[in-house]
Structure formats: structure tokens, C-alpha cells
């Protein structure tokens, strides 16, 4: 297996247990793993040498929440929103129709193109969901395409009750034949627990059936108003509850007392003109916070993690170190992949060599120069992909 030395790193943000930041540092990649970290002056020789010339090196972004398996866009809905309308779950049906009409090949190509866009901005691990099929054959197809195109695949049959279908019948289908059909392709299940989507009771039913089928759990919760999504996520031991725009003191206590990550979605909050998720308050209460893009055609048509990190710093009150951690290690924790051999989201010996070289001397530039193309190189599993 060949080795690569990345040397003369101006700022190496490890996001490791001690949150170490090394200056004039080097990293050695061996195969798909990180084999060595230390001072550039002590670095061992390697087959290939990359001169970072003072640039910053970070873990690749871990985007733990996207919906990439779709066709069509929702420009008209976005324009209406910018003219004052509020977001409602019903728009999901527009994307469902466009997605069902697309061929398998076209959908797979769309997902691949979206993953390439994300990677070009430093994303090295990406989760994606079904949820624009909404019947058993279409959800199964979405699950297969999600599993082929992304690193983690999530079943979101409980995204919207299709018009004309009885909600209880639909929940029975999600928990029965649909779950059986997607099971070979996914390791996670998610539910949109919100007024206009699924009630807490329906959501609990879907989550418990999914857990019984061996899937890890995630919840879309408290996006459009106060409700039970966050507390339900903690109660069932979900790995993550995502959105969290409306967080009561009881929700905060539940999160602080549990192990569920609160995933905030800054680009979605801007695109829906929602109150920003209270990431500062969550961190201050000791809650593990992740940042993800929520790339989807309805509420957040971007996969730019640098944009999300910049927004978290500029608008949500996070420090650069907190935002970088949330967008790397936080996402890895939300996907159960932050520890052990081959862990992602931090730079440590034995972890996967998923790395992001910035065209800047420090990670601060991601927030200081928002919207600028600052990705100089990306390694995924030790292989240079950008
Ligand atoms: N809120 C639920 N699901 C997506 C939006 C889906 C859509 O509107 O197409 C989200 O995470 O924001
Ligand atoms: Zn989502």
C-alpha cells in the first residue's frame, strides 16, 4: 500500500479528544488510514509528498443529513416563500411526482452529481435519505440508489402521508412491507414528526418498528413549531434529532440528559426564513451539536458545508472551533462513526484518511471569507479526490 506525506501544514485542526491544533505539522496517510501525525520536522519519508505550503488541514466535512434522491426543483415554491409564504410539508408531493417519473439511471446520475458538488467543497462523508417515493416500490428504489450513491443511507418513508391515503393505513405500510423492502439497503430510519406530517404517536410506531428491524434511528423534529419530536427522539434513543428550531426548556433538559445529537441545519433555516436553531444555547447546555446541509429541493438546495459553518459562526454565535467540530466530529457522532478503527470526523492515527486542505492559512477563513472557494484538496479514504 502506498503512503502519502502531507507536510508544511500551517494549521492542523485535529478535532481529536484534546481538540489539538498543531502548527507547522505533517500527516502521513497509509492506504485508507492516517498513520502518523506530528511536527513537519519529525515526519517520516513516504512514497508521495504533498507540500501544503502553510495551508490549513481539517477533517473532511461529515454531512449527516441530506435528501439527494430527487428529480425536479421547487423554484416557484422558493419564490413564493421569499414573497412571504411559509414553508409547509405539502411541497414534498411535488418532488415525489418528479422523482417517480425519473428513470433509475437518471436518479443515480443526479445523486452522483450532487455528491461530486459536495465533495468539491470538502465533504468526505455524506448521509442521504429516501422519502420522495412514498410507496413501497418507489421507496425501495430510492433506498437502493441512496445506498449506491452515498456513504450512509436512511429510510424516510415517513416523510409525508400521500394525499388520498388514510394516515393509519400509510403508517401500517411504512412499518410493514415498505420497511421490509428497504431493509437490505439502509442502516437508518428517520421520521418527519411535525404538524402536517406525522404525529408523535405515528412517529413512535415507525421508529419502534424500525428499531425492531435493526435500524438506527433519526428524527426530523421541532422544525416548524414546538412539539414532541425532540423528546420522542431522546426517549427512543435516536442517534440524532435534526432541525431543532423550536427548543423548550424541557426539550433542552431531555437532550442534555440523553445521548441524542442535536443536528442544526443553518442553510435550511435561511432558505425557509425560520428562526435559527439555538445552537449556542444547546452547546451551553452540554448538548452534542452537529451541523449538516439538509440538501433537498424544498428547504435547502445546497450541499455547501462551508456555507453552513460560516452561518453557524456568523449568525448562530458559535466559535470557529465549535462550528468545525459540529460539521466534522459532530456529524460523525450523529452517524455513530466517531470512534474506533476507521473512525471519521477527526484526525487521529488509525482513523480514516478523510481530509480537507484549505486554500487558506486557518479554518477561521471559512467564516471570515464566506462564500469563497477555499478547498485546495480533498482525500477520501486516503485517495485524493479533489
Ligand atoms: N422537513 C422535512 N423534510 C425536508 C424538506 C423536504 C421537502 O420539502 O422536500 C427537510 O428536512 O427540510
Ligand atoms: Zn431533512
CSV table of C-alpha atoms and ligand atoms in Angstrom, one decimal:
chain,number,residue,atom,x,y,z
A,1,UNK,CA,0.0,0.0,0.0
A,2,UNK,CA,1.4,3.4,-0.8
A,3,UNK,CA,2.0,6.2,1.7
A,4,UNK,CA,1.5,10.0,1.3
A,5,UNK,CA,3.1,12.7,3.4
A,6,UNK,CA,1.2,16.0,3.6
A,7,UNK,CA,3.7,18.4,5.1
A,8,UNK,CA,4.2,22.1,5.9
A,9,UNK,CA,0.6,22.3,7.2
A,10,UNK,CA,0.2,25.8,8.7
A,11,UNK,CA,-2.7,24.8,11.0
A,12,UNK,CA,-3.7,21.2,11.6
A,13,UNK,CA,-7.1,21.1,13.2
A,14,UNK,CA,-7.3,17.5,14.6
A,15,UNK,CA,-10.8,17.8,16.2
A,16,UNK,CA,-9.4,14.9,18.3
A,17,UNK,CA,-10.3,14.3,22.0
A,18,UNK,CA,-8.0,17.1,23.1
A,19,UNK,CA,-9.1,19.4,20.2
A,20,UNK,CA,-5.4,19.8,19.4
A,21,UNK,CA,-4.3,22.4,16.8
A,22,UNK,CA,-0.8,21.8,15.6
A,23,UNK,CA,1.3,24.4,13.7
A,24,UNK,CA,3.9,23.5,11.0
A,25,UNK,CA,2.7,20.0,11.1
A,26,UNK,CA,2.6,16.9,8.9
A,27,UNK,CA,0.3,13.9,8.4
A,28,UNK,CA,1.1,10.5,6.9
A,29,UNK,CA,-1.6,8.5,5.1
A,30,UNK,CA,-1.0,4.8,4.7
A,31,UNK,CA,-3.6,3.2,2.4
A,32,UNK,CA,-7.0,4.4,3.6
A,33,UNK,CA,-5.9,5.3,7.2
A,34,UNK,CA,-4.0,8.1,9.0
A,35,UNK,CA,-0.7,6.5,10.1
A,36,UNK,CA,1.2,9.4,11.7
A,37,UNK,CA,0.7,13.0,12.9
A,38,UNK,CA,3.3,15.4,14.3
A,39,UNK,CA,5.8,18.2,13.6
A,40,UNK,CA,6.8,18.6,10.0
A,41,UNK,CA,10.4,18.5,11.1
A,42,UNK,CA,9.9,14.9,12.5
A,43,UNK,CA,7.9,13.5,9.6
A,44,UNK,CA,9.0,10.1,8.2
A,45,UNK,CA,9.5,9.7,4.4
A,46,UNK,CA,6.7,8.5,2.3
A,47,UNK,CA,6.1,7.4,-1.3
A,48,UNK,CA,4.4,10.7,-2.2
A,49,UNK,CA,5.0,14.2,-0.7
A,50,UNK,CA,2.4,17.0,-0.8
A,51,UNK,CA,3.6,20.4,0.2
A,52,UNK,CA,0.7,22.2,2.0
A,53,UNK,CA,2.8,25.5,1.9
A,54,UNK,CA,1.3,26.8,5.2
A,55,UNK,CA,-2.3,25.9,4.4
A,56,UNK,CA,-4.7,24.6,6.9
A,57,UNK,CA,-5.8,20.9,7.1
A,58,UNK,CA,-9.1,19.8,8.7
A,59,UNK,CA,-11.0,16.6,8.8
A,60,UNK,CA,-13.4,16.4,5.8
A,61,UNK,CA,-16.9,17.6,6.5
A,62,UNK,CA,-19.3,14.9,7.6
A,63,UNK,CA,-22.7,15.8,6.2
A,64,UNK,CA,-25.1,13.7,8.3
A,65,UNK,CA,-28.4,14.9,6.8
A,66,UNK,CA,-29.3,15.2,3.1
A,67,UNK,CA,-32.1,14.2,0.7
A,68,UNK,CA,-30.3,13.7,-2.6
A,69,UNK,CA,-32.5,11.2,-4.3
A,70,UNK,CA,-34.8,13.5,-6.2
A,71,UNK,CA,-35.6,15.0,-9.5
A,72,UNK,CA,-37.0,18.4,-10.3
A,73,UNK,CA,-36.7,21.6,-8.4
A,74,UNK,CA,-39.1,23.8,-6.4
A,75,UNK,CA,-38.1,27.3,-7.7
A,76,UNK,CA,-41.7,28.5,-7.7
A,77,UNK,CA,-42.2,27.4,-4.1
A,78,UNK,CA,-39.0,29.2,-3.1
A,79,UNK,CA,-40.1,32.4,-4.8
A,80,UNK,CA,-43.5,32.3,-3.1
A,81,UNK,CA,-41.6,31.8,0.2
A,82,UNK,CA,-39.4,34.8,-0.5
A,83,UNK,CA,-42.6,36.8,-1.2
A,84,UNK,CA,-43.9,35.9,2.3
A,85,UNK,CA,-45.4,32.4,2.3
A,86,UNK,CA,-44.3,30.0,4.9
A,87,UNK,CA,-42.9,26.5,4.3
A,88,UNK,CA,-45.3,23.6,4.6
A,89,UNK,CA,-44.6,19.9,4.3
A,90,UNK,CA,-47.0,19.6,1.3
A,91,UNK,CA,-44.3,20.6,-1.2
A,92,UNK,CA,-42.8,17.2,-0.7
A,93,UNK,CA,-45.5,15.8,-3.0
A,94,UNK,CA,-44.3,17.9,-5.9
A,95,UNK,CA,-40.8,16.3,-5.7
A,96,UNK,CA,-42.4,12.9,-5.2
A,97,UNK,CA,-44.1,13.2,-8.6
A,98,UNK,CA,-41.0,14.4,-10.4
A,99,UNK,CA,-38.9,11.7,-8.7
A,100,UNK,CA,-41.3,8.9,-9.6
A,101,UNK,CA,-41.2,10.0,-13.2
A,102,UNK,CA,-37.4,9.8,-13.4
A,103,UNK,CA,-35.6,6.6,-14.6
A,104,UNK,CA,-33.3,4.7,-12.3
A,105,UNK,CA,-30.3,5.8,-14.4
A,106,UNK,CA,-31.3,9.5,-14.2
A,107,UNK,CA,-31.8,9.4,-10.5
A,108,UNK,CA,-28.5,7.7,-9.9
A,109,UNK,CA,-26.7,10.3,-12.1
A,110,UNK,CA,-28.4,13.1,-10.2
A,111,UNK,CA,-27.2,11.7,-6.9
A,112,UNK,CA,-23.7,11.2,-8.2
A,113,UNK,CA,-23.6,14.8,-9.5
A,114,UNK,CA,-24.8,16.1,-6.1
A,115,UNK,CA,-22.2,14.1,-4.2
A,116,UNK,CA,-19.5,15.5,-6.5
A,117,UNK,CA,-20.7,19.0,-5.8
A,118,UNK,CA,-20.4,18.3,-2.0
A,119,UNK,CA,-17.0,16.7,-2.4
A,120,UNK,CA,-15.7,19.7,-4.3
A,121,UNK,CA,-16.4,21.8,-1.1
A,122,UNK,CA,-14.7,19.4,1.2
A,123,UNK,CA,-17.4,16.9,2.2
A,124,UNK,CA,-15.9,13.4,2.6
A,125,UNK,CA,-18.8,11.5,4.2
A,126,UNK,CA,-22.4,12.0,3.3
A,127,UNK,CA,-25.7,10.5,4.5
A,128,UNK,CA,-28.7,10.6,2.3
A,129,UNK,CA,-32.4,9.6,2.7
A,130,UNK,CA,-35.3,8.1,0.8
A,131,UNK,CA,-38.6,10.0,1.2
A,132,UNK,CA,-39.6,11.1,-2.3
A,133,UNK,CA,-41.0,7.8,-3.3
A,134,UNK,CA,-43.8,7.4,-0.7
A,135,UNK,CA,-45.0,3.9,-1.8
A,136,UNK,CA,-43.3,0.6,-1.4
A,137,UNK,CA,-41.7,0.1,-4.8
A,138,UNK,CA,-40.6,3.7,-5.1
A,139,UNK,CA,-39.1,3.8,-1.6
A,140,UNK,CA,-37.2,0.6,-2.3
A,141,UNK,CA,-35.8,2.1,-5.5
A,142,UNK,CA,-34.8,5.3,-3.6
A,143,UNK,CA,-33.1,3.2,-0.9
A,144,UNK,CA,-31.1,1.2,-3.5
A,145,UNK,CA,-30.0,4.4,-5.2
A,146,UNK,CA,-29.2,6.1,-1.9
A,147,UNK,CA,-27.1,3.1,-0.8
A,148,UNK,CA,-25.2,3.1,-4.1
A,149,UNK,CA,-24.5,6.8,-4.2
A,150,UNK,CA,-23.9,7.9,-0.6
A,151,UNK,CA,-21.9,6.7,2.4
A,152,UNK,CA,-24.9,6.1,4.8
A,153,UNK,CA,-28.5,5.5,3.6
A,154,UNK,CA,-31.6,6.3,5.6
A,155,UNK,CA,-35.2,5.2,5.2
A,156,UNK,CA,-37.6,8.1,5.3
A,157,UNK,CA,-40.9,6.5,4.1
A,158,UNK,CA,-42.5,8.5,6.9
A,159,UNK,CA,-41.8,11.9,5.2
A,160,UNK,CA,-45.4,12.8,4.2
A,161,UNK,CA,-48.8,10.9,4.1
A,162,UNK,CA,-49.7,10.9,0.4
A,163,UNK,CA,-52.9,12.8,-0.3
A,164,UNK,CA,-55.9,10.5,-0.5
A,165,UNK,CA,-54.2,7.8,1.6
A,166,UNK,CA,-55.5,7.1,5.1
A,167,UNK,CA,-52.7,8.0,7.6
A,168,UNK,CA,-53.1,4.9,9.6
A,169,UNK,CA,-53.0,2.7,6.5
A,170,UNK,CA,-49.9,4.5,5.4
A,171,UNK,CA,-48.2,4.1,8.7
A,172,UNK,CA,-49.0,0.4,8.6
A,173,UNK,CA,-47.4,0.2,5.1
A,174,UNK,CA,-44.3,2.1,6.3
A,175,UNK,CA,-43.9,-0.3,9.3
A,176,UNK,CA,-44.6,-3.4,7.3
A,177,UNK,CA,-44.0,-4.0,3.6
A,178,UNK,CA,-42.1,-0.8,3.0
A,179,UNK,CA,-39.7,-1.4,5.8
A,180,UNK,CA,-39.1,-5.0,4.6
A,181,UNK,CA,-38.5,-3.8,1.1
A,182,UNK,CA,-35.9,-1.1,2.0
A,183,UNK,CA,-34.2,-3.1,4.9
A,184,UNK,CA,-31.4,-4.6,2.7
A,185,UNK,CA,-30.2,-1.2,1.6
A,186,UNK,CA,-30.3,1.1,4.7
A,187,UNK,CA,-28.9,1.2,8.2
A,188,UNK,CA,-31.0,4.1,9.5
A,189,UNK,CA,-34.7,5.1,9.7
A,190,UNK,CA,-36.0,8.7,10.0
A,191,UNK,CA,-39.4,10.2,10.5
A,192,UNK,CA,-40.8,13.7,10.0
A,193,UNK,CA,-42.5,14.3,13.3
A,194,UNK,CA,-44.3,17.6,12.8
A,195,UNK,CA,-47.8,19.0,12.4
A,196,UNK,CA,-48.8,18.3,8.7
A,197,UNK,CA,-46.5,15.3,8.6
A,198,UNK,CA,-46.6,12.5,11.3
A,199,UNK,CA,-48.0,12.8,14.8
A,200,UNK,CA,-45.8,11.8,17.8
A,201,UNK,CA,-47.8,8.5,18.1
A,202,UNK,CA,-47.4,7.7,14.4
A,203,UNK,CA,-43.7,8.6,14.6
A,204,UNK,CA,-43.2,6.4,17.6
A,205,UNK,CA,-44.8,3.5,15.8
A,206,UNK,CA,-42.5,3.9,12.8
A,207,UNK,CA,-39.4,4.4,15.0
A,208,UNK,CA,-40.1,1.3,17.1
A,209,UNK,CA,-40.8,-0.9,14.1
A,210,UNK,CA,-37.6,0.4,12.5
A,211,UNK,CA,-35.6,-0.3,15.7
A,212,UNK,CA,-37.1,-3.9,15.8
A,213,UNK,CA,-35.9,-4.3,12.2
A,214,UNK,CA,-32.3,-3.4,13.4
A,215,UNK,CA,-32.1,0.1,12.1
A,216,UNK,CA,-30.6,3.1,13.9
A,217,UNK,CA,-32.9,6.0,14.5
A,218,UNK,CA,-33.1,9.6,13.5
A,219,UNK,CA,-35.9,12.2,13.7
A,220,UNK,CA,-36.8,15.4,11.9
A,221,UNK,CA,-38.2,17.3,14.9
A,222,UNK,CA,-39.3,20.8,16.1
A,223,UNK,CA,-38.7,22.4,12.7
A,224,UNK,CA,-42.0,24.3,12.2
A,225,UNK,CA,-43.1,24.8,15.8
A,226,UNK,CA,-42.9,23.4,19.4
A,227,UNK,CA,-43.8,19.8,19.7
A,228,UNK,CA,-42.8,16.4,20.9
A,229,UNK,CA,-40.2,15.5,18.2
A,230,UNK,CA,-37.1,16.2,20.3
A,231,UNK,CA,-38.4,14.4,23.4
A,232,UNK,CA,-39.5,11.4,21.4
A,233,UNK,CA,-36.1,11.2,19.8
A,234,UNK,CA,-34.4,11.1,23.2
A,235,UNK,CA,-37.0,8.6,24.5
A,236,UNK,CA,-36.3,6.1,21.7
A,237,UNK,CA,-32.6,6.6,21.8
A,238,UNK,CA,-32.3,8.2,18.4
A,239,UNK,CA,-28.8,9.0,17.3
A,240,UNK,CA,-29.9,12.4,16.2
A,241,UNK,CA,-32.8,14.8,16.1
A,242,UNK,CA,-32.5,17.3,13.3
A,243,UNK,CA,-33.7,20.9,12.8
A,244,UNK,CA,-34.4,21.8,16.4
A,245,UNK,CA,-35.6,25.3,15.6
A,246,UNK,CA,-38.1,25.4,18.5
A,247,UNK,CA,-36.5,24.1,21.7
A,248,UNK,CA,-38.3,24.4,25.0
A,249,UNK,CA,-36.6,24.1,28.4
A,250,UNK,CA,-38.0,20.6,28.7
A,251,UNK,CA,-36.5,19.7,25.3
A,252,UNK,CA,-33.2,21.1,26.3
A,253,UNK,CA,-33.2,19.1,29.6
A,254,UNK,CA,-34.1,15.9,27.7
A,255,UNK,CA,-31.2,16.5,25.2
A,256,UNK,CA,-28.8,17.3,28.0
A,257,UNK,CA,-29.7,14.2,29.9
A,258,UNK,CA,-29.5,11.8,26.9
A,259,UNK,CA,-27.1,10.8,24.1
A,260,UNK,CA,-29.1,12.1,21.1
A,261,UNK,CA,-27.2,14.6,19.0
A,262,UNK,CA,-29.0,17.9,18.1
A,263,UNK,CA,-28.3,18.5,14.4
A,264,UNK,CA,-28.8,22.0,13.2
A,265,UNK,CA,-29.3,22.9,9.6
A,266,UNK,CA,-28.3,26.6,9.0
A,267,UNK,CA,-28.8,26.7,5.3
A,268,UNK,CA,-32.4,25.3,5.7
A,269,UNK,CA,-33.1,27.9,8.4
A,270,UNK,CA,-32.1,30.7,6.0
A,271,UNK,CA,-33.9,29.3,3.0
A,272,UNK,CA,-37.2,28.9,4.9
A,273,UNK,CA,-36.7,32.2,6.8
A,274,UNK,CA,-37.1,30.2,10.0
A,275,UNK,CA,-35.8,31.3,13.4
A,276,UNK,CA,-32.2,29.9,13.5
A,277,UNK,CA,-31.8,26.8,15.6
A,278,UNK,CA,-30.5,27.8,19.0
A,279,UNK,CA,-27.1,26.1,18.6
A,280,UNK,CA,-25.4,28.3,21.1
A,281,UNK,CA,-28.0,27.5,23.8
A,282,UNK,CA,-27.7,23.8,23.0
A,283,UNK,CA,-23.9,23.8,23.3
A,284,UNK,CA,-24.1,25.8,26.5
A,285,UNK,CA,-26.4,23.2,28.0
A,286,UNK,CA,-23.8,20.5,27.2
A,287,UNK,CA,-25.7,19.0,24.2
A,288,UNK,CA,-23.6,17.5,21.4
A,289,UNK,CA,-24.4,19.6,18.3
A,290,UNK,CA,-23.9,18.6,14.6
A,291,UNK,CA,-24.1,20.8,11.6
A,292,UNK,CA,-25.4,19.4,8.3
A,293,UNK,CA,-26.6,20.8,4.9
A,294,UNK,CA,-30.0,19.1,4.6
A,295,UNK,CA,-29.5,19.4,0.9
A,296,UNK,CA,-33.0,18.9,-0.7
A,297,UNK,CA,-35.1,20.8,-3.3
A,298,UNK,CA,-37.7,22.2,-0.8
A,299,UNK,CA,-35.9,23.8,2.1
A,300,UNK,CA,-32.2,23.8,1.5
A,301,UNK,CA,-31.0,23.4,-2.1
A,302,UNK,CA,-27.3,23.5,-1.2
A,303,UNK,CA,-24.7,20.9,-0.1
A,304,UNK,CA,-22.2,23.6,0.9
A,305,UNK,CA,-20.9,22.7,4.4
A,306,UNK,CA,-18.5,25.8,4.4
A,307,UNK,CA,-21.7,27.9,3.9
A,308,UNK,CA,-23.3,26.1,6.9
A,309,UNK,CA,-20.2,26.5,9.0
A,310,UNK,CA,-19.9,30.2,8.2
A,311,UNK,CA,-23.6,30.8,9.0
A,312,UNK,CA,-23.2,28.9,12.3
A,313,UNK,CA,-20.3,31.3,13.2
A,314,UNK,CA,-21.7,34.5,11.8
A,315,UNK,CA,-25.4,34.0,12.8
A,316,UNK,CA,-25.7,31.3,15.5
A,317,UNK,CA,-22.9,32.5,17.8
A,318,UNK,CA,-20.6,29.5,17.5
A,319,UNK,CA,-16.8,29.9,17.6
A,320,UNK,CA,-14.9,28.6,14.5
A,321,UNK,CA,-13.6,25.7,16.6
A,322,UNK,CA,-17.2,24.8,17.7
A,323,UNK,CA,-18.6,25.0,14.2
A,324,UNK,CA,-15.8,23.0,12.6
A,325,UNK,CA,-16.2,20.3,15.3
A,326,UNK,CA,-20.0,20.2,14.7
A,327,UNK,CA,-19.6,19.8,11.0
A,328,UNK,CA,-17.0,17.1,11.3
A,329,UNK,CA,-16.9,15.1,14.5
A,330,UNK,CA,-20.5,16.2,15.4
A,331,UNK,CA,-21.8,14.6,12.2
A,332,UNK,CA,-19.7,11.5,12.8
A,333,UNK,CA,-21.2,11.1,16.3
A,334,UNK,CA,-24.7,11.6,14.8
A,335,UNK,CA,-23.9,8.7,12.4
A,336,UNK,CA,-22.3,6.5,15.1
A,337,UNK,CA,-18.9,6.6,13.4
A,338,UNK,CA,-16.8,8.9,15.6
A,339,UNK,CA,-14.7,6.3,17.4
A,340,UNK,CA,-12.6,3.2,16.9
A,341,UNK,CA,-10.6,2.0,13.9
A,342,UNK,CA,-11.6,3.7,10.7
A,343,UNK,CA,-13.5,6.4,12.6
A,344,UNK,CA,-14.3,9.6,10.7
A,345,UNK,CA,-14.7,13.2,11.7
A,346,UNK,CA,-11.3,13.8,13.4
A,347,UNK,CA,-7.7,13.4,12.5
A,348,UNK,CA,-6.0,10.7,14.6
A,349,UNK,CA,-3.8,7.7,14.0
A,350,UNK,CA,-6.0,4.7,12.8
A,351,UNK,CA,-8.8,7.0,11.7
A,352,UNK,CA,-9.9,7.1,8.0
A,353,UNK,CA,-7.8,9.4,6.0
A,354,UNK,CA,-10.7,11.8,5.1
A,355,UNK,CA,-9.0,15.2,4.9
A,356,UNK,CA,-9.7,18.7,3.7
A,357,UNK,CA,-6.9,21.0,2.7
A,358,UNK,CA,-8.0,24.6,2.6
A,359,UNK,CA,-6.6,27.3,0.3
A,360,UNK,CA,-6.2,29.4,3.4
A,361,UNK,CA,-3.8,29.5,6.4
A,362,UNK,CA,-6.5,28.7,9.0
A,363,UNK,CA,-10.0,27.4,9.5
A,364,UNK,CA,-11.1,30.8,10.5
A,365,UNK,CA,-11.1,31.8,6.9
A,366,UNK,CA,-14.2,29.6,6.3
A,367,UNK,CA,-16.2,32.1,8.3
A,368,UNK,CA,-14.0,35.2,7.6
A,369,UNK,CA,-14.3,34.7,3.8
A,370,UNK,CA,-17.8,33.3,3.5
A,371,UNK,CA,-18.8,32.0,0.0
A,372,UNK,CA,-15.2,31.9,-1.3
A,373,UNK,CA,-13.9,28.7,-2.9
A,374,UNK,CA,-11.4,27.7,-0.3
A,375,UNK,CA,-11.0,24.0,-1.0
A,376,UNK,CA,-7.5,23.1,-2.2
A,377,UNK,CA,-7.5,19.4,-1.8
A,378,UNK,CA,-9.7,16.5,-0.6
A,379,UNK,CA,-8.7,12.9,0.4
A,380,UNK,CA,-11.4,10.3,0.9
A,381,UNK,CA,-10.3,7.0,2.4
A,382,UNK,CA,-6.7,8.0,1.6
A,383,UNK,CA,-7.4,8.7,-2.1
A,384,UNK,CA,-7.1,12.2,-3.5
A,385,UNK,CA,-10.5,13.1,-5.0
A,386,UNK,CA,-10.1,16.9,-5.4
B,1,LIG,N1,-38.7,18.8,6.8
B,1,LIG,C1,-38.7,17.7,6.2
B,1,LIG,N2,-38.0,17.3,5.2
B,1,LIG,C2,-37.1,18.2,4.4
B,1,LIG,C3,-37.7,19.0,3.4
B,1,LIG,C4,-38.4,18.2,2.4
B,1,LIG,C5,-39.0,19.0,1.3
B,1,LIG,O1,-39.7,20.0,1.5
B,1,LIG,O2,-38.9,18.5,0.1
B,1,LIG,C6,-36.3,19.0,5.4
B,1,LIG,O3,-35.5,18.3,6.2
B,1,LIG,O4,-36.3,20.2,5.5
B,2,LIG,ZN1,-34.3,16.8,6.1
